[in-house]
CSV table of C-alpha atoms and ligand atoms in Angstrom, one decimal:
chain,number,residue,atom,x,y,z
A,1,MET,CA,104.4,126.9,90.3
A,2,SER,CA,107.4,124.9,91.3
A,3,ALA,CA,107.0,122.2,93.6
A,4,ALA,CA,109.2,120.7,96.4
A,5,VAL,CA,109.3,116.8,96.8
A,6,CYS,CA,109.1,115.0,100.0
A,7,ILE,CA,109.7,110.9,99.6
A,8,LEU,CA,108.9,108.8,102.5
A,9,ALA,CA,110.9,106.0,103.2
A,10,ALA,CA,111.3,105.4,106.6
A,11,GLY,CA,109.3,102.0,106.9
A,12,LYS,CA,110.7,98.8,107.7
A,13,GLY,CA,109.3,96.5,105.2
A,14,LYS,CA,109.0,93.8,107.3
A,15,ARG,CA,107.0,91.3,105.0
A,16,MET,CA,109.9,91.6,102.5
A,17,MET,CA,112.0,89.5,105.0
A,18,SER,CA,115.2,91.1,104.0
A,19,ASN,CA,118.3,92.7,105.4
A,20,LEU,CA,117.8,95.3,102.4
A,21,PRO,CA,115.8,98.1,103.1
A,22,LYS,CA,112.4,97.7,101.1
A,23,VAL,CA,113.0,100.7,99.0
A,24,LEU,CA,116.3,99.5,97.5
A,25,HIS,CA,114.8,96.3,96.2
A,26,ARG,CA,115.2,96.6,92.4
A,27,ILE,CA,112.5,96.6,89.9
A,28,ALA,CA,113.5,96.6,85.8
A,29,GLY,CA,117.3,96.7,87.6
A,30,LYS,CA,116.8,100.1,89.7
A,31,PRO,CA,115.7,100.3,93.2
A,32,LEU,CA,112.3,101.4,93.7
A,33,VAL,CA,113.0,104.8,95.2
A,34,GLY,CA,115.1,105.2,92.4
A,35,HIS,CA,111.8,105.1,90.2
A,36,VAL,CA,110.2,107.2,92.4
A,37,MET,CA,113.1,109.9,92.2
A,38,ASN,CA,113.1,109.6,88.5
A,39,ALA,CA,109.5,110.5,88.0
A,40,ALA,CA,109.9,113.2,90.8
A,41,ALA,CA,112.3,114.7,88.8
A,42,LYS,CA,110.3,115.1,85.4
A,43,VAL,CA,107.8,117.4,87.4
A,44,SER,CA,110.1,119.3,89.9
A,45,ALA,CA,113.5,120.5,89.6
A,46,SER,CA,113.9,120.9,93.1
A,47,LYS,CA,116.0,118.6,95.8
A,48,PRO,CA,114.0,115.9,96.9
A,49,VAL,CA,113.6,115.6,100.7
A,50,MET,CA,113.9,111.8,101.7
A,51,VAL,CA,112.9,110.7,105.1
A,52,ILE,CA,114.8,107.6,106.1
A,53,GLY,CA,114.6,105.2,109.1
A,54,HIS,CA,115.2,101.4,108.8
A,55,GLY,CA,118.2,101.0,106.8
A,56,GLY,CA,118.8,104.5,106.6
A,57,GLU,CA,122.4,104.1,106.5
A,58,GLN,CA,122.1,101.7,103.6
A,59,LEU,CA,120.2,104.0,101.7
A,60,ARG,CA,122.5,106.9,102.3
A,61,ALA,CA,125.2,104.8,100.8
A,62,ALA,CA,123.3,103.6,97.9
A,63,TYR,CA,122.6,107.4,97.0
A,64,HIS,CA,125.7,108.8,98.5
A,65,ASP,CA,126.2,110.7,94.9
A,66,ALA,CA,122.7,111.7,94.8
A,67,ASP,CA,121.5,115.4,95.3
A,68,LEU,CA,119.2,114.6,98.5
A,69,GLN,CA,118.3,116.1,101.5
A,70,TRP,CA,118.3,113.3,104.2
A,71,VAL,CA,115.8,113.7,106.9
A,72,GLU,CA,116.0,110.8,109.8
A,73,GLN,CA,112.7,110.0,111.3
A,74,ARG,CA,114.2,108.0,114.5
A,75,GLU,CA,110.7,106.3,115.4
A,76,GLN,CA,108.3,105.5,112.8
A,77,LEU,CA,105.2,107.2,114.5
A,78,GLY,CA,103.3,107.5,111.3
A,79,THR,CA,103.2,109.3,107.9
A,80,GLY,CA,102.1,112.7,109.7
A,81,HIS,CA,105.1,112.5,111.9
A,82,ALA,CA,107.5,111.2,109.1
A,83,VAL,CA,106.6,114.7,106.9
A,84,ALA,CA,106.9,116.6,110.1
A,85,GLN,CA,110.7,115.8,110.3
A,86,ALA,CA,111.1,116.9,107.0
A,87,LEU,CA,109.2,120.1,107.6
A,88,PRO,CA,112.7,122.4,108.3
A,89,TRP,CA,113.4,121.6,104.6
A,90,LEU,CA,110.0,122.1,103.2
A,91,PRO,CA,109.2,125.6,101.7
A,92,ALA,CA,106.4,127.4,102.9
A,93,ASP,CA,105.3,129.2,99.9
A,94,GLU,CA,105.3,126.4,97.2
A,95,LEU,CA,103.5,122.8,96.9
A,96,VAL,CA,105.0,120.1,98.3
A,97,LEU,CA,104.6,117.0,96.4
A,98,ILE,CA,104.6,113.7,99.0
A,99,LEU,CA,105.6,110.4,97.5
A,100,TYR,CA,106.3,107.3,98.9
A,101,GLY,CA,109.9,105.3,98.1
A,102,ASP,CA,107.6,101.9,97.7
A,103,VAL,CA,105.5,103.0,95.1
A,104,PRO,CA,107.4,103.0,91.9
A,105,LEU,CA,105.1,103.3,88.8
A,106,LEU,CA,103.7,106.4,89.3
A,107,SER,CA,104.0,108.2,86.0
A,108,ALA,CA,105.0,111.9,85.7
A,109,ALA,CA,101.5,112.7,83.7
A,110,THR,CA,99.8,111.6,86.9
A,111,LEU,CA,102.2,114.1,89.2
A,112,GLN,CA,101.7,116.9,86.6
A,113,ARG,CA,97.8,116.6,86.9
A,114,LEU,CA,98.0,115.9,90.7
A,115,LEU,CA,100.0,119.4,90.8
A,116,ASP,CA,97.8,121.5,88.5
A,117,ALA,CA,94.8,120.2,90.7
A,118,ALA,CA,96.3,121.5,93.7
A,119,VAL,CA,97.0,125.0,92.4
A,120,PRO,CA,93.6,126.6,92.7
A,121,SER,CA,93.1,125.7,96.8
A,122,GLY,CA,96.8,124.3,97.5
A,123,PHE,CA,95.5,120.9,98.3
A,124,ALA,CA,94.9,118.0,96.1
A,125,LEU,CA,95.0,114.0,96.8
A,126,LEU,CA,95.7,110.8,94.3
A,127,THR,CA,92.8,108.6,95.0
A,128,VAL,CA,91.9,105.1,93.0
A,129,THR,CA,88.9,102.9,93.1
A,130,LEU,CA,89.7,99.5,94.0
A,131,PRO,CA,87.4,96.4,94.3
A,132,ASP,CA,89.0,95.3,97.5
A,133,PRO,CA,89.7,98.6,99.5
A,134,ALA,CA,90.8,96.4,102.4
A,135,GLY,CA,93.7,97.9,104.8
A,136,TYR,CA,93.6,101.3,102.9
A,137,GLY,CA,92.4,104.8,104.2
A,138,ARG,CA,88.7,105.6,102.8
A,139,ILE,CA,87.9,108.8,101.1
A,140,VAL,CA,84.7,110.2,102.6
A,141,ARG,CA,83.0,112.5,100.4
A,142,ASP,CA,79.8,114.9,101.2
A,143,ALA,CA,76.4,115.0,99.3
A,144,ARG,CA,78.1,116.9,96.5
A,145,GLY,CA,81.1,114.6,96.1
A,146,GLU,CA,83.7,117.0,97.6
A,147,ILE,CA,86.1,115.5,100.0
A,148,THR,CA,85.6,115.9,103.6
A,149,ARG,CA,88.0,113.7,105.2
A,150,ILE,CA,90.2,110.6,105.0
A,151,VAL,CA,89.4,107.4,107.4
A,152,GLU,CA,91.7,105.2,108.0
A,153,HIS,CA,90.5,101.1,108.0
A,154,LYS,CA,91.3,100.7,111.3
A,155,ASP,CA,89.1,103.6,112.6
A,156,ALA,CA,86.5,103.0,110.0
A,157,SER,CA,82.7,102.4,110.9
A,158,SER,CA,81.0,99.7,109.0
A,159,ASP,CA,79.6,102.0,106.6
A,160,GLU,CA,82.8,103.8,105.6
A,161,LEU,CA,84.3,100.4,105.1
A,162,ARG,CA,82.0,100.0,102.2
A,163,ILE,CA,83.7,102.9,100.3
A,164,THR,CA,85.8,101.6,97.4
A,165,GLU,CA,87.5,104.8,96.7
A,166,ILE,CA,91.1,105.0,98.8
A,167,ASN,CA,93.6,107.3,99.6
A,168,THR,CA,96.9,106.3,97.5
A,169,GLY,CA,98.7,108.5,100.3
A,170,ILE,CA,100.3,110.7,97.5
A,171,MET,CA,99.4,114.4,97.9
A,172,ALA,CA,100.3,117.7,96.9
A,173,VAL,CA,99.9,120.4,99.8
A,174,ASN,CA,100.9,123.8,99.9
A,175,GLY,CA,104.2,123.9,102.4
A,176,ALA,CA,102.4,126.6,104.6
A,177,PHE,CA,99.5,124.2,105.3
A,178,LEU,CA,101.8,121.6,106.2
A,179,HIS,CA,103.8,124.1,108.7
A,180,ARG,CA,100.6,125.0,110.2
A,181,TRP,CA,98.9,121.7,110.7
A,182,LEU,CA,101.5,119.0,111.2
A,183,PRO,CA,102.6,120.5,114.4
A,184,MET,CA,99.0,120.3,115.6
A,185,LEU,CA,98.2,116.5,114.8
A,186,GLY,CA,97.2,114.2,117.3
A,187,ASN,CA,97.5,110.5,117.6
A,188,ASP,CA,94.3,109.5,119.2
A,189,ASN,CA,93.4,106.8,117.0
A,190,ALA,CA,93.1,103.1,116.7
A,191,GLN,CA,96.9,102.8,115.8
A,192,GLY,CA,98.0,105.8,118.0
A,193,GLU,CA,100.0,106.9,115.0
A,194,TYR,CA,100.3,110.5,113.8
A,195,TYR,CA,98.0,110.8,110.5
A,196,LEU,CA,99.3,112.8,107.5
A,197,THR,CA,95.8,111.8,106.3
A,198,ASP,CA,94.4,114.1,109.0
A,199,CYS,CA,95.3,117.2,107.2
A,200,VAL,CA,92.4,116.6,104.7
A,201,ALA,CA,89.7,117.2,107.8
A,202,ALA,CA,92.0,120.3,109.1
A,203,ALA,CA,91.7,122.0,105.4
A,204,VAL,CA,88.3,121.2,104.9
A,205,ALA,CA,87.7,122.9,108.6
A,206,GLU,CA,89.5,125.9,107.1
A,207,GLY,CA,87.4,126.0,104.1
A,208,ILE,CA,90.0,124.9,101.9
A,209,ARG,CA,88.8,122.7,99.1
A,210,VAL,CA,90.4,119.8,98.7
A,211,ALA,CA,90.8,118.3,95.2
A,212,GLY,CA,90.5,114.6,94.3
A,213,VAL,CA,92.3,113.3,91.1
A,214,PHE,CA,92.0,109.7,89.8
A,215,ALA,CA,95.0,107.5,89.4
A,216,ALA,CA,95.4,106.5,85.7
A,217,SER,CA,95.7,102.8,87.0
A,218,GLU,CA,95.7,100.9,90.0
A,219,ALA,CA,99.1,99.7,89.1
A,220,GLU,CA,100.5,103.1,89.1
A,221,VAL,CA,99.9,103.7,92.8
A,222,ALA,CA,100.4,100.0,94.0
A,223,GLY,CA,103.0,99.9,96.8
A,224,VAL,CA,105.6,97.0,97.4
A,225,ASN,CA,105.3,94.9,101.0
A,226,ASN,CA,106.0,91.8,99.7
A,227,ARG,CA,108.4,89.9,97.2
A,228,ALA,CA,105.2,88.9,95.6
A,229,GLN,CA,104.0,92.3,95.1
A,230,LEU,CA,107.8,93.1,93.6
A,231,ALA,CA,107.8,90.3,91.2
A,232,GLU,CA,104.1,91.8,90.2
A,233,LEU,CA,105.2,95.1,89.5
A,234,GLU,CA,108.5,93.8,87.8
A,235,ARG,CA,106.0,92.2,85.2
A,236,THR,CA,103.7,95.2,84.9
A,237,LEU,CA,106.9,97.8,84.1
A,238,GLN,CA,108.5,95.2,81.8
A,239,ARG,CA,105.0,95.0,79.9
A,240,GLN,CA,105.4,98.7,79.7
A,241,LEU,CA,108.9,98.7,78.5
A,242,ALA,CA,108.1,96.1,75.8
A,243,ALA,CA,105.2,98.0,74.7
A,244,ALA,CA,107.5,101.2,74.3
A,245,LEU,CA,110.0,99.4,72.2
A,246,MET,CA,107.1,98.0,70.0
A,247,GLU,CA,105.7,101.2,69.6
A,248,ALA,CA,108.9,102.7,68.3
A,249,GLY,CA,109.0,99.8,65.6
A,250,VAL,CA,110.9,97.1,67.3
A,251,THR,CA,109.7,93.4,67.0
A,252,LEU,CA,109.6,91.6,69.9
A,253,LEU,CA,108.8,87.7,69.3
A,254,ASP,CA,107.5,87.4,72.8
A,255,PRO,CA,107.1,90.5,74.6
A,256,ALA,CA,106.7,88.6,78.0
A,257,ARG,CA,110.4,87.1,77.2
A,258,LEU,CA,112.4,90.3,77.3
A,259,ASP,CA,113.9,91.9,80.2
A,260,VAL,CA,115.0,95.4,80.1
A,261,ARG,CA,117.0,96.7,83.2
A,262,GLY,CA,118.1,99.9,82.0
A,263,ASP,CA,117.9,102.5,79.5
A,264,VAL,CA,117.4,100.9,76.2
A,265,VAL,CA,117.0,102.6,72.7
A,266,CYS,CA,116.3,100.5,70.0
A,267,GLY,CA,116.0,101.4,66.0
A,268,GLN,CA,113.2,100.5,63.7
A,269,ASP,CA,113.0,97.0,62.2
A,270,THR,CA,115.1,95.3,64.9
A,271,VAL,CA,114.1,91.9,65.8
A,272,ILE,CA,114.6,90.7,69.2
A,273,ASP,CA,114.0,86.9,70.0
A,274,VAL,CA,113.1,85.2,73.3
A,275,ASN,CA,114.6,85.5,76.5
A,276,VAL,CA,116.9,88.5,76.1
A,277,VAL,CA,118.5,90.7,79.0
A,278,LEU,CA,119.1,94.2,78.1
A,279,SER,CA,120.8,96.2,80.9
A,280,GLY,CA,122.5,99.7,81.6
A,281,ARG,CA,122.6,101.7,79.0
A,282,VAL,CA,121.9,100.1,75.7
A,283,ARG,CA,121.7,101.7,72.3
A,284,ILE,CA,120.9,99.3,69.2
A,285,GLY,CA,120.7,100.6,66.1
A,286,ALA,CA,118.1,99.9,63.0
A,287,ASP,CA,117.6,96.2,61.6
A,288,VAL,CA,119.6,94.6,64.4
A,289,SER,CA,118.6,91.1,65.1
A,290,ILE,CA,119.1,89.6,68.4
A,291,GLY,CA,119.0,85.9,68.7
A,292,PRO,CA,117.4,84.0,71.8
A,293,ASN,CA,119.1,84.2,75.3
A,294,CYS,CA,121.3,86.9,74.6
A,295,VAL,CA,122.4,89.3,77.3
A,296,LEU,CA,123.6,92.7,76.4
A,297,SER,CA,124.8,95.4,78.8
A,298,ASP,CA,126.2,98.9,78.6
A,299,CYS,CA,126.8,98.5,74.8
A,300,GLU,CA,126.2,100.2,71.2
A,301,ILE,CA,125.2,98.0,68.4
A,302,ALA,CA,125.1,99.8,65.1
A,303,ASP,CA,122.6,99.2,62.4
A,304,GLY,CA,122.4,95.9,60.5
A,305,THR,CA,124.3,93.8,63.1
A,306,ARG,CA,123.0,90.3,63.5
A,307,ILE,CA,123.6,88.6,67.2
A,308,PHE,CA,122.9,85.1,67.3
A,309,ALA,CA,122.0,82.7,70.1
A,310,ASN,CA,123.4,82.8,73.5
A,311,SER,CA,125.7,85.6,73.3
A,312,ILE,CA,126.9,88.0,76.1
A,313,ILE,CA,128.2,91.4,75.2
A,314,GLU,CA,129.2,93.7,78.0
A,315,GLY,CA,130.6,97.3,77.6
A,316,ALA,CA,131.4,97.0,74.0
A,317,THR,CA,130.7,98.9,70.6
A,318,ILE,CA,130.0,96.8,67.8
A,319,GLY,CA,129.7,98.4,64.3
A,320,ALA,CA,127.1,98.0,61.4
A,321,GLY,CA,126.6,94.7,59.8
A,322,ALA,CA,128.5,92.8,62.4
A,323,ARG,CA,127.7,89.0,63.0
A,324,ILE,CA,128.2,88.0,66.6
A,325,GLY,CA,127.8,84.4,68.0
A,326,PRO,CA,126.0,82.2,68.6
A,327,PHE,CA,127.8,81.6,72.0
A,328,ALA,CA,130.2,84.5,71.6
A,329,ARG,CA,131.5,86.6,74.4
A,330,ILE,CA,132.6,89.9,74.1
A,331,ARG,CA,133.8,91.6,77.1
A,332,PRO,CA,134.2,95.5,78.2
A,333,GLU,CA,136.3,98.0,76.4
A,334,THR,CA,135.7,96.4,72.9
A,335,GLU,CA,135.3,98.0,70.0
A,336,LEU,CA,134.1,96.2,66.6
A,337,GLY,CA,134.3,98.1,63.3
A,338,ALA,CA,131.8,97.3,60.5
A,339,ASP,CA,131.2,93.6,59.0
A,340,VAL,CA,133.6,92.5,61.8
A,341,HIS,CA,132.4,88.3,62.6
A,342,ILE,CA,133.0,87.1,65.8
A,343,GLY,CA,131.8,83.3,66.0
A,344,ASN,CA,131.2,80.8,68.3
A,345,PHE,CA,133.0,80.3,71.6
A,346,VAL,CA,135.2,83.3,70.8
A,347,GLU,CA,135.9,85.9,73.6
A,348,VAL,CA,137.2,89.1,72.9
A,349,LYS,CA,138.2,91.6,75.7
A,350,LYS,CA,139.6,95.0,75.6
A,351,SER,CA,140.4,94.8,72.4
A,352,ARG,CA,139.6,96.4,68.9
A,353,LEU,CA,138.9,95.1,65.6
A,354,GLU,CA,138.7,96.8,62.5
A,355,ALA,CA,136.2,96.6,59.6
A,356,GLY,CA,136.1,93.1,58.1
A,357,SER,CA,138.1,91.1,60.6
A,358,LYS,CA,136.9,87.6,61.6
A,359,ALA,CA,137.5,85.2,64.3
A,360,ASN,CA,134.9,82.6,63.7
A,361,HIS,CA,135.7,79.8,65.9
A,362,LEU,CA,137.4,79.0,69.4
A,363,ALA,CA,139.4,81.9,70.2
A,364,TYR,CA,140.8,84.4,73.0
A,365,ILE,CA,141.5,87.9,71.7
A,366,GLY,CA,142.6,90.2,74.8
A,367,ASP,CA,144.2,93.5,75.1
A,368,SER,CA,144.7,93.6,71.5
A,369,GLU,CA,144.4,96.0,68.2
A,370,ILE,CA,143.6,94.2,65.1
A,371,GLY,CA,143.5,96.0,61.8
A,372,ARG,CA,141.2,95.4,58.9
A,373,ASN,CA,140.3,92.1,57.1
A,374,VAL,CA,142.5,90.0,59.4
A,375,ASN,CA,141.4,86.4,59.8
A,376,VAL,CA,141.8,84.5,63.1
A,377,GLY,CA,141.8,81.2,63.1
A,378,ALA,CA,140.4,78.6,65.1
A,379,GLY,CA,141.8,78.1,68.4
A,380,THR,CA,143.8,81.5,68.3
A,381,ILE,CA,144.9,82.6,72.0
A,382,THR,CA,146.6,85.8,72.7
A,383,CYS,CA,148.5,85.1,75.6
A,384,ASN,CA,148.3,88.4,77.2
A,385,TYR,CA,148.8,88.0,80.7
A,386,ASP,CA,152.2,87.1,82.2
A,387,GLY,CA,150.9,86.2,85.7
A,388,ALA,CA,151.3,89.7,86.7
A,389,PHE,CA,150.8,92.4,83.9
A,390,LYS,CA,148.6,92.3,80.8
A,391,HIS,CA,150.6,92.9,77.3
A,392,LYS,CA,149.5,94.0,73.9
A,393,THR,CA,148.9,92.0,70.7
A,394,ILE,CA,149.1,94.3,67.8
A,395,ILE,CA,148.0,92.7,64.5
A,396,GLU,CA,148.1,94.8,60.9
A,397,ASP,CA,145.6,94.8,58.2
A,398,ASP,CA,145.6,91.9,56.1
A,399,VAL,CA,147.0,89.5,58.2
A,400,PHE,CA,146.2,85.7,58.2
A,401,ILE,CA,146.5,83.9,61.5
A,402,GLY,CA,146.5,80.2,60.9
A,403,SER,CA,144.5,77.8,63.4
A,404,ASP,CA,145.7,76.9,66.9
A,405,THR,CA,148.0,80.1,67.1
A,406,GLN,CA,149.6,81.5,70.2
A,407,LEU,CA,150.7,85.3,70.2
A,408,VAL,CA,152.9,85.8,73.3
A,409,ALA,CA,152.2,89.6,73.7
A,410,PRO,CA,153.7,92.2,73.8
A,411,VAL,CA,153.8,91.2,70.1
A,412,ARG,CA,153.2,92.7,66.7
A,413,VAL,CA,152.5,91.1,63.3
A,414,GLY,CA,153.2,93.5,60.2
A,415,ARG,CA,150.7,93.9,57.7
A,416,GLY,CA,149.7,91.1,55.1
A,417,SER,CA,152.0,88.5,57.0
A,418,THR,CA,150.6,84.9,57.2
A,419,ILE,CA,151.2,82.9,60.5
A,420,ALA,CA,151.2,79.1,59.8
A,421,ALA,CA,148.5,77.2,62.0
A,422,GLY,CA,150.1,75.9,65.4
A,423,THR,CA,153.0,78.6,65.5
A,424,THR,CA,153.7,80.4,68.7
A,425,VAL,CA,154.6,83.9,67.9
A,426,THR,CA,157.0,85.4,70.2
A,427,GLU,CA,158.8,87.6,68.3
A,428,ASP,CA,157.4,90.9,66.1
A,429,VAL,CA,156.8,89.9,62.7
A,430,GLU,CA,157.5,92.5,59.8
A,431,ALA,CA,155.3,93.0,57.0
A,432,ASP,CA,154.4,90.4,54.2
A,433,ARG,CA,156.1,87.4,56.0
A,434,LEU,CA,155.5,84.0,56.4
A,435,VAL,CA,156.0,82.7,60.0
A,436,ILE,CA,156.1,79.2,61.1
A,437,SER,CA,157.1,77.6,64.4
A,438,ARG,CA,155.8,74.2,64.2
A,439,VAL,CA,158.0,71.3,65.1
A,440,ARG,CA,159.0,69.2,62.0
A,441,GLN,CA,156.4,66.0,61.9
A,442,LYS,CA,158.1,62.8,62.4
A,443,THR,CA,156.8,59.3,61.2
A,444,ILE,CA,157.3,56.1,63.0
A,445,SER,CA,156.4,52.9,61.2
A,446,GLY,CA,155.6,49.8,63.4
A,447,TRP,CA,154.6,51.8,66.3
A,448,GLN,CA,152.8,49.7,69.2
A,449,ARG,CA,150.3,51.3,71.5
A,450,PRO,CA,150.4,50.4,75.2
A,451,ARG,CA,147.7,47.7,75.6
A,452,LYS,CA,145.8,46.4,79.0
A,453,PRO,CA,146.0,42.7,79.5
A,454,LYS,CA,143.0,41.1,78.5
A,455,LYS,CA,140.3,40.3,81.3
A,456,ASP,CA,138.4,36.8,81.1
B,501,LIG,C1,98.7,105.0,104.6
B,501,LIG,C2,97.5,106.2,104.8
B,501,LIG,C3,96.4,105.2,104.1
B,501,LIG,C4,96.6,104.8,102.4
B,501,LIG,C5,97.7,104.0,102.3
B,501,LIG,C6,98.3,103.6,101.1
B,501,LIG,C7,97.9,107.2,106.5
B,501,LIG,C8,97.6,107.6,107.9
B,501,LIG,N1,97.6,106.3,105.8
B,501,LIG,O1,98.4,104.0,105.3
B,501,LIG,O2,95.4,106.2,104.1
B,501,LIG,O3,95.7,104.4,101.9
B,501,LIG,O4,99.1,104.8,103.2
B,501,LIG,O5,99.2,102.9,101.1
B,501,LIG,O6,98.7,108.4,106.1
B,501,LIG,N2,106.3,105.8,106.4
B,501,LIG,C9,107.1,106.5,107.1
B,501,LIG,N3,107.1,106.7,108.3
B,501,LIG,C10,106.4,106.5,109.4
B,501,LIG,C11,105.0,105.9,108.8
B,501,LIG,C12,105.1,105.3,107.4
B,501,LIG,O7,107.9,107.0,106.3
B,501,LIG,O8,106.2,106.7,110.3
B,501,LIG,C13,106.2,105.7,105.1
B,501,LIG,C14,106.4,103.6,104.6
B,501,LIG,O9,107.7,103.4,104.9
B,501,LIG,C15,105.6,103.8,103.7
B,501,LIG,C16,104.5,104.7,103.6
B,501,LIG,O10,104.8,105.8,104.6
B,501,LIG,O11,106.4,103.9,102.5
B,501,LIG,C17,102.9,104.2,104.1
B,501,LIG,O12,103.2,104.0,105.4
B,501,LIG,P1,102.3,102.6,105.6
B,501,LIG,O13,102.4,102.1,107.0
B,501,LIG,O14,102.3,101.6,104.6
B,501,LIG,O15,100.9,103.0,105.1
B,501,LIG,P2,99.7,103.4,106.0
B,501,LIG,O16,99.9,104.4,107.4
B,501,LIG,O17,98.8,102.0,106.5
B,502,LIG,CA1,150.0,74.7,69.5
């Protein structure tokens, strides 16, 4: 059976102390609600119905291009009221999975177990046992162990408060039941709210069995109410992401000091040192080594490449066997071929360096096309910007660029040419030439440097 999805995200999240709606706060680089949508998409192909209220405009803006059915809950009158607002978009002949925008770590496997458990009767609840259940709705079961109702903490008797099995809020319910029961919910309770949880008693009254499914862990059903919980779930998720990389054959020198903020795939026998941040779409090959304090975002690194400490790589493709850093900065739209070396304090932007080329020290390479086996000397600068426009530098195969060269773009240096140290290249150079624009050295003897008068 396919299932519809309803995500509740109307709450204010007061304790976040934030102008950003709670569900837009991020863990592992992605908004909480984005994690929920991802898990839902793994078990359901239907367009999620998103119930919004506080910060609704910000949410719509953040997900303006996502395929979602937005529903506004103007006043937050309780979870039952929230789902009731979504009723016009909820099917009457399918299971509806009710999820929460602030419960981000739910696994698709658990959701699938919940859906499977809901099939026979049309109703299943996800529960968990907590050492300290304070604040949560308690699961009340009869002598045979069947669920009979949920009692909210504020409405519970002292006996009920001792129950440690709690309602996670997540459930799978036949849409027909929601259409039948939600309009009948009352708010005669301690909080004056319309409780979604009252559906359980309604089901039992009609002889419909409510199946209970235990969550796989406390963490997967943990919600975020404040920044401390946000940080806790960030750590939990990072531990999971690090574990997944290690299972795939990656060595992490300290799994607690890697941060994955995106979609990362990494080949076997790659070694990642401490304090590395990987964000966006990152593809790392096998036998790669990444030194400490590197930040890699939206990039592809081929097999056997070594990235040394403190290098920043963003929006680039790097070939096999390359050596990058320490202290290199590779900026977007850069493509480095196999065995390219980019050394310390070298910045490369929107440039292509073909196989075997090297820029080992202190250089700026921007808007350039550099062929194979080119040596770019220390202190070389492509002068790519005239204050209004960017211009291209083209350096053909086997060129040797001496140290402290300026290449004033647009300019082309032909194959095999040599640029002498200290040259400013302003005109195109044909193949196999030597170019030198250095001012001739003068030597003056007996020269006296200015001196400050001595103080006593
Ligand atoms: C609810 C459950 C409780 C459960 C707990 C788990 C009810 C009546 N109680 O508690 O049994 O143990 O979740 O955390 O359902 N929301 C809306 N609109 C509203 C009210 C809430 O969208 O009018 C959303 C909130 O944004 C939040 C979620 O629903 O994401 C849960 O609301 P919250 O107030 O935190 O939970 P409780 O109602 O206290
Ligand atoms: Ca110079």
